[in-house]
Coordinates of N, CA and C in Angstrom, one line a residue:
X18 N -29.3 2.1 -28.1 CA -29.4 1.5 -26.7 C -28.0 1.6 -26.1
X19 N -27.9 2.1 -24.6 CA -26.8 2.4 -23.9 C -26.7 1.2 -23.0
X20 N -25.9 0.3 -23.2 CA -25.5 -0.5 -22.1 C -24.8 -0.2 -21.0
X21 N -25.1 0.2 -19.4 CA -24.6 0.3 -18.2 C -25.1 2.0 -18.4
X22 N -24.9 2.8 -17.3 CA -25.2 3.9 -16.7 C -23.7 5.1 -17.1
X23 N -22.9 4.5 -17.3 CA -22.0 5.7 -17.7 C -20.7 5.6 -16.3
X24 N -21.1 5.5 -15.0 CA -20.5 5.5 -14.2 C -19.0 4.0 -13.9
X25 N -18.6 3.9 -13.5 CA -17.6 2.9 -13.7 C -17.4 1.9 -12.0
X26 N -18.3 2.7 -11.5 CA -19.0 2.0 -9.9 C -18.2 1.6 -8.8
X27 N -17.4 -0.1 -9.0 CA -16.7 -0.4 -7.7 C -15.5 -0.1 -8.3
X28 N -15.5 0.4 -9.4 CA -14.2 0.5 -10.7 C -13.4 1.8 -9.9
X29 N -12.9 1.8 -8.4 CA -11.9 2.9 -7.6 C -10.9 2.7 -7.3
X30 N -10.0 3.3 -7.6 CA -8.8 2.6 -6.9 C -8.0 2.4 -6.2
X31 N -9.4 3.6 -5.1 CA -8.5 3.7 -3.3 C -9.4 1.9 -3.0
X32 N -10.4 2.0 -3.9 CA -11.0 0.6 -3.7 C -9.9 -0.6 -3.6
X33 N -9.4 -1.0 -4.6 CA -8.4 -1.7 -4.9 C -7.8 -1.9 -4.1
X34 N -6.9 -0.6 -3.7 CA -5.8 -0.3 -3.1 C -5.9 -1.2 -1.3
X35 N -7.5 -0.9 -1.1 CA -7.7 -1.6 0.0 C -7.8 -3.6 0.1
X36 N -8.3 -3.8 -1.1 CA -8.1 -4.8 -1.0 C -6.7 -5.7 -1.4
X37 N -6.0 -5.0 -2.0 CA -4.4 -5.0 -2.5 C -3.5 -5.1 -1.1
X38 N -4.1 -4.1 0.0 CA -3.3 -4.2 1.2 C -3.6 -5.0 2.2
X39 N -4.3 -6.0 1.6 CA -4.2 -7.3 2.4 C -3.1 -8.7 2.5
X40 N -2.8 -8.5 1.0 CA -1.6 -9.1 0.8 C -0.4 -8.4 0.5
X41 N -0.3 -7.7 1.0 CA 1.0 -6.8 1.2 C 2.1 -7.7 2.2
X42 N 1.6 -7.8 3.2 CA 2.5 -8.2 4.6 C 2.0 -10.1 4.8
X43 N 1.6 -10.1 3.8 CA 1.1 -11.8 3.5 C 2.4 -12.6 3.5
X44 N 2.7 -13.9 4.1 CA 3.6 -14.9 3.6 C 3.4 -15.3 2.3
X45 N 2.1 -15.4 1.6 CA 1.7 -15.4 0.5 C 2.5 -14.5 -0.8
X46 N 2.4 -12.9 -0.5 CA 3.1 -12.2 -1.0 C 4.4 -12.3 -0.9
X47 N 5.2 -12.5 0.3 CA 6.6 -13.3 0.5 C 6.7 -14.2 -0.9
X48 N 6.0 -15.4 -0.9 CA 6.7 -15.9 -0.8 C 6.4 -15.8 -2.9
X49 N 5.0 -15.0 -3.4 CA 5.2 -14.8 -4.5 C 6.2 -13.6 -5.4
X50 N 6.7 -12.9 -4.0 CA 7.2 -12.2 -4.5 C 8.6 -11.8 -4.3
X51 N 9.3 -12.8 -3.4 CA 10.5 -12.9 -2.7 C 11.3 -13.6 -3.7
X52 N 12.8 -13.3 -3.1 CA 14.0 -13.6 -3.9 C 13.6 -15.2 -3.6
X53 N 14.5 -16.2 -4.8 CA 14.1 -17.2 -4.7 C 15.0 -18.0 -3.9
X54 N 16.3 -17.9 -3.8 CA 17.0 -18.0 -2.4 C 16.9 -18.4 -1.4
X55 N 15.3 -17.6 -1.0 CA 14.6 -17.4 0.6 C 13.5 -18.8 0.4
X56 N 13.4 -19.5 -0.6 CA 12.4 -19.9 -0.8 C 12.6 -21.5 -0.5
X57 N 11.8 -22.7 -0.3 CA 12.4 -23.6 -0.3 C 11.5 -24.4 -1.5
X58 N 12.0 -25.2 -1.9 CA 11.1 -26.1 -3.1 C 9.9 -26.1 -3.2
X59 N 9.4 -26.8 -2.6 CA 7.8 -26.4 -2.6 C 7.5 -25.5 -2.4
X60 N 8.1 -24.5 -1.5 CA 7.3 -23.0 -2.2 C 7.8 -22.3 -3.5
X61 N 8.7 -22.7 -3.8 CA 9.4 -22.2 -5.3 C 8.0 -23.0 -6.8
X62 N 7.6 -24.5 -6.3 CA 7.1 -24.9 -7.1 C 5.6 -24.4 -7.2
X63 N 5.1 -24.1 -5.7 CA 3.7 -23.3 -5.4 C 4.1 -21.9 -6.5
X64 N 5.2 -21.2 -6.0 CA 5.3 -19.9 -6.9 C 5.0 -20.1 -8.2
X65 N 5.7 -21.0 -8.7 CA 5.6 -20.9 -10.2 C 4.1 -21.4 -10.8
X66 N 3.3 -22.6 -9.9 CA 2.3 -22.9 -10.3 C 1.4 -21.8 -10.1
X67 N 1.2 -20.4 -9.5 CA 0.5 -19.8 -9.0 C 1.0 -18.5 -10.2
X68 N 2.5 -18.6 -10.6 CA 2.3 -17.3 -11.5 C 1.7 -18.0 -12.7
X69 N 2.2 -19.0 -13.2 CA 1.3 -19.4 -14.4 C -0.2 -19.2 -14.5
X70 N -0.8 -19.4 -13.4 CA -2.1 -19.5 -13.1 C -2.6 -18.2 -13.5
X71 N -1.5 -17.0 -12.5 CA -2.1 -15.8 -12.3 C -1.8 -15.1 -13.8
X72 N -1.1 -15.8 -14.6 CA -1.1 -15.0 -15.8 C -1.9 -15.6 -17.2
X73 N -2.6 -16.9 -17.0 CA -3.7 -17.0 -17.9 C -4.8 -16.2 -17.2
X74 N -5.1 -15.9 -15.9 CA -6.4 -15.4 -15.5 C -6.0 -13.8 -16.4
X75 N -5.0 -13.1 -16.0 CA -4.8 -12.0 -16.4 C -4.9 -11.4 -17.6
X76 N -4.3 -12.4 -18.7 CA -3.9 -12.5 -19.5 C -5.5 -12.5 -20.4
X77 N -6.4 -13.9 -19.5 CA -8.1 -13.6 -20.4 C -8.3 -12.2 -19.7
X78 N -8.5 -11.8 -18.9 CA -8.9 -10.4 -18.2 C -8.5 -9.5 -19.7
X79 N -7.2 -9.4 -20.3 CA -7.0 -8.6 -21.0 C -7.5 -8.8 -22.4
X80 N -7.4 -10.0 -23.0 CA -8.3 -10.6 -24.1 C -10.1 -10.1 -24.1
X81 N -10.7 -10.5 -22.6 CA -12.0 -10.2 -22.6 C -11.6 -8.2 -23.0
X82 N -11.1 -7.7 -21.9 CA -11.1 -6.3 -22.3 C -11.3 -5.8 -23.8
X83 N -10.5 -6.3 -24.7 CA -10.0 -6.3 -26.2 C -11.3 -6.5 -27.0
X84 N -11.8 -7.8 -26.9 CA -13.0 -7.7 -27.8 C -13.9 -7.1 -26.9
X85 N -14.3 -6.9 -26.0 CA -15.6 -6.2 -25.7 C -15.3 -4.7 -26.6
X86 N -14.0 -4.1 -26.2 CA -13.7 -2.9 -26.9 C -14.1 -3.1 -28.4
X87 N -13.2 -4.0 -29.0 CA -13.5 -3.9 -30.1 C -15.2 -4.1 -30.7
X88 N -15.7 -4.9 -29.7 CA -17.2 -4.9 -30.1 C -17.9 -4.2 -30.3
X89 N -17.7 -3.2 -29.2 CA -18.1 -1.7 -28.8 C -18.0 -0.7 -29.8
X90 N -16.7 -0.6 -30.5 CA -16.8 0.3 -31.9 C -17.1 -0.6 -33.0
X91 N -17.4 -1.9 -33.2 CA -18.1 -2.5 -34.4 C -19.4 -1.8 -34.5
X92 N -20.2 -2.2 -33.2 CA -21.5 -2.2 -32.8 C -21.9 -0.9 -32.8
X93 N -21.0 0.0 -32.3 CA -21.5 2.0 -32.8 C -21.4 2.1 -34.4
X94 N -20.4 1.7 -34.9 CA -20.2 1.9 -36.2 C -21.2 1.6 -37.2
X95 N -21.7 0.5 -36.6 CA -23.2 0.3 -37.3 C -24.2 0.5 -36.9
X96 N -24.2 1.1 -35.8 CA -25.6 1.6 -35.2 C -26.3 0.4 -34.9
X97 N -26.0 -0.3 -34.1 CA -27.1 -1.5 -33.8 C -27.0 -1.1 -32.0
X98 N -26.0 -0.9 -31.5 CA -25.7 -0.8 -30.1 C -25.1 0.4 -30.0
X99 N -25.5 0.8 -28.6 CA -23.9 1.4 -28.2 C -23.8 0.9 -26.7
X100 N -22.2 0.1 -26.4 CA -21.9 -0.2 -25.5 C -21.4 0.7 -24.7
X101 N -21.0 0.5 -23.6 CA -20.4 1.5 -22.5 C -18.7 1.4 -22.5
X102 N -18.0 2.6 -23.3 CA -17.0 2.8 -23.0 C -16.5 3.5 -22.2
X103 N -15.2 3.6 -21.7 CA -14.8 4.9 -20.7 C -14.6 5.8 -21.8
X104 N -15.0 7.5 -20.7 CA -15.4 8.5 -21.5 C -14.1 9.7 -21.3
X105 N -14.1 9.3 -19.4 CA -12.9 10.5 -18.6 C -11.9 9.8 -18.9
X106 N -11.2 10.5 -18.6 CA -9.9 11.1 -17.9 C -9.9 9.4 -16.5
X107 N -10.8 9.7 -16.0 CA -11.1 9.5 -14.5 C -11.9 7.8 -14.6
X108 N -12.0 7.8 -15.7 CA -12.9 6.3 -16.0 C -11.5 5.3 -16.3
X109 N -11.0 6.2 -17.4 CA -9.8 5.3 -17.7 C -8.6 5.0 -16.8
X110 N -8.3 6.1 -16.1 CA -7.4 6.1 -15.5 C -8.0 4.6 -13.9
X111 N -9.1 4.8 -13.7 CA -9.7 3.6 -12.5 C -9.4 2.1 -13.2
X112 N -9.6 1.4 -14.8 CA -9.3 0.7 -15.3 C -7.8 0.3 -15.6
X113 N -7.0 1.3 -15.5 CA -5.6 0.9 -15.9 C -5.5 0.6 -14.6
X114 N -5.9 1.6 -13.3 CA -5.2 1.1 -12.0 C -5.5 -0.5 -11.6
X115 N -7.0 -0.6 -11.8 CA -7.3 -2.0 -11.6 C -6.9 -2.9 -12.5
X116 N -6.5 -2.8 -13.5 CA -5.4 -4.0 -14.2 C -4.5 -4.1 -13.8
X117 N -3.3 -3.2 -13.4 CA -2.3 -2.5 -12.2 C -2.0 -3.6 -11.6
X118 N -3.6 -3.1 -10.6 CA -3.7 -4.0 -9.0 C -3.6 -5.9 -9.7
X119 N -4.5 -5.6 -10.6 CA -4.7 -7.1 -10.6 C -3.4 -8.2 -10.4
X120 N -2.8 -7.5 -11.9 CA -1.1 -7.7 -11.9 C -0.7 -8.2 -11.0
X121 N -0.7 -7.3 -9.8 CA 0.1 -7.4 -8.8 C -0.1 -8.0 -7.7
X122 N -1.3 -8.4 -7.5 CA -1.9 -9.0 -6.8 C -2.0 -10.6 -6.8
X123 N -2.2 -10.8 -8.1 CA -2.9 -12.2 -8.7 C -1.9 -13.1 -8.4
X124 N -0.6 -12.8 -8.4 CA 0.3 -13.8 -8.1 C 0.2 -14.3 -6.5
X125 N -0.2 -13.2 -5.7 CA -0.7 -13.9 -3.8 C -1.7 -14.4 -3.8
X126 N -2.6 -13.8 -5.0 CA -4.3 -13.7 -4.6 C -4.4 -15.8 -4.7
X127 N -4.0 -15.9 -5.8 CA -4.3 -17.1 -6.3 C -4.1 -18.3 -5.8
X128 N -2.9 -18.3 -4.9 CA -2.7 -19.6 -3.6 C -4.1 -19.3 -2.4
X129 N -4.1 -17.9 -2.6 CA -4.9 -17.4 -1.5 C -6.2 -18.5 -2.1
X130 N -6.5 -18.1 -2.7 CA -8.0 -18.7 -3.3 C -7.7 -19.8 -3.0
X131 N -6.7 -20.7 -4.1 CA -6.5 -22.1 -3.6 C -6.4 -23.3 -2.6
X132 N -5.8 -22.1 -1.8 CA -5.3 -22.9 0.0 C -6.5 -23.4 0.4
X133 N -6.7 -24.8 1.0 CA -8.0 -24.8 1.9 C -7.6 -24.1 3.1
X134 N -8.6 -23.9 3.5 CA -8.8 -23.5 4.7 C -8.2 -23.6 6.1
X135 N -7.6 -23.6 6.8 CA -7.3 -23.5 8.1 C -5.4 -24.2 7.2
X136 N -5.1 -24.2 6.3 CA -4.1 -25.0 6.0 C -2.4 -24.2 6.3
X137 N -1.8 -23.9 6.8 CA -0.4 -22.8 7.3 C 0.1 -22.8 5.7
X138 N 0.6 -21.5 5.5 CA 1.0 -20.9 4.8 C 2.1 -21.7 4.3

C-alpha cells in the first residue's frame, strides 16, 4: 500500500517564497530580525518570546519529519506499508527549501499569528 500520490503538491518553493515575502518589509520582521540596539524592551522581550516559540514549533516540525522517515523504512523493511518518501532530486530539494523558509520565517510569522487584530505593531 502507497500512502499519498508520489507528487509533493503545495510542497514549491516559488510557493513559499511568496508567502515568505510578506514578511520581508514587516515591522514584525524588523523587529525579529533587527540589531538589538534598534529595539526597545518590550520589543526585545516580544523577540525573544517569539524565537523561543518559533523554535519548539520548528524544532517539532523537525522531530515529526524524523520519525515519519524513520517509520517509513521500518514499515518497507517489513513489508506491511510503504509510505511516501521523496524520490527526486526535485522532491527533496522543495522540502529542504520549505524548512529553509520555515526557519526563517517563523520568527515574524509567530507574533504575526499572536497579535490580535487591529493591535499596532
Amino acid at each position: 500500500m502507497c500512502v499519498g500520490n508520489g507528487s509533493v503538491g503545495a510542497s514549491r518553493p516559488e510557493t513559499g517564497g511568496v508567502a515568505a515575502s510578506g514578511f520581508a518589509g514587516s515591522s514584525l520582521q524588523r523587529q525579529a530580525h533587527g540589531p538589538e540596539a534598534g529595539l526597545d524592551e518590550r520589543e526585545r522581550a516580544e523577540r525573544n518570546r517569539a524565537g523561543y516559540r518559533a523554535h519548539a514549533i520548528f524544532a517539532s516540525l523537525v522531530l515529526i519529519g524524523v520519525t515519519y522517515t524513520q517509520l517509513s523504512i521500518d514499515l518497507a523493511a517489513s513489508g506491511k506499508a510503504r509510505l511516501w518518501t521523496p524520490q527526486s532530486a526535485q522532491q527533496r530539494s522543495a522540502l529542504f527549501w520549505e524548512l529553509f523558509i520555515a526557519a526563517v520565517t517563523l520568527p515574524a510569522a509567530v507574533p504575526a499569528w499572536t497579535q490580535a487584530p487591529g493591535e499596532p505593531d
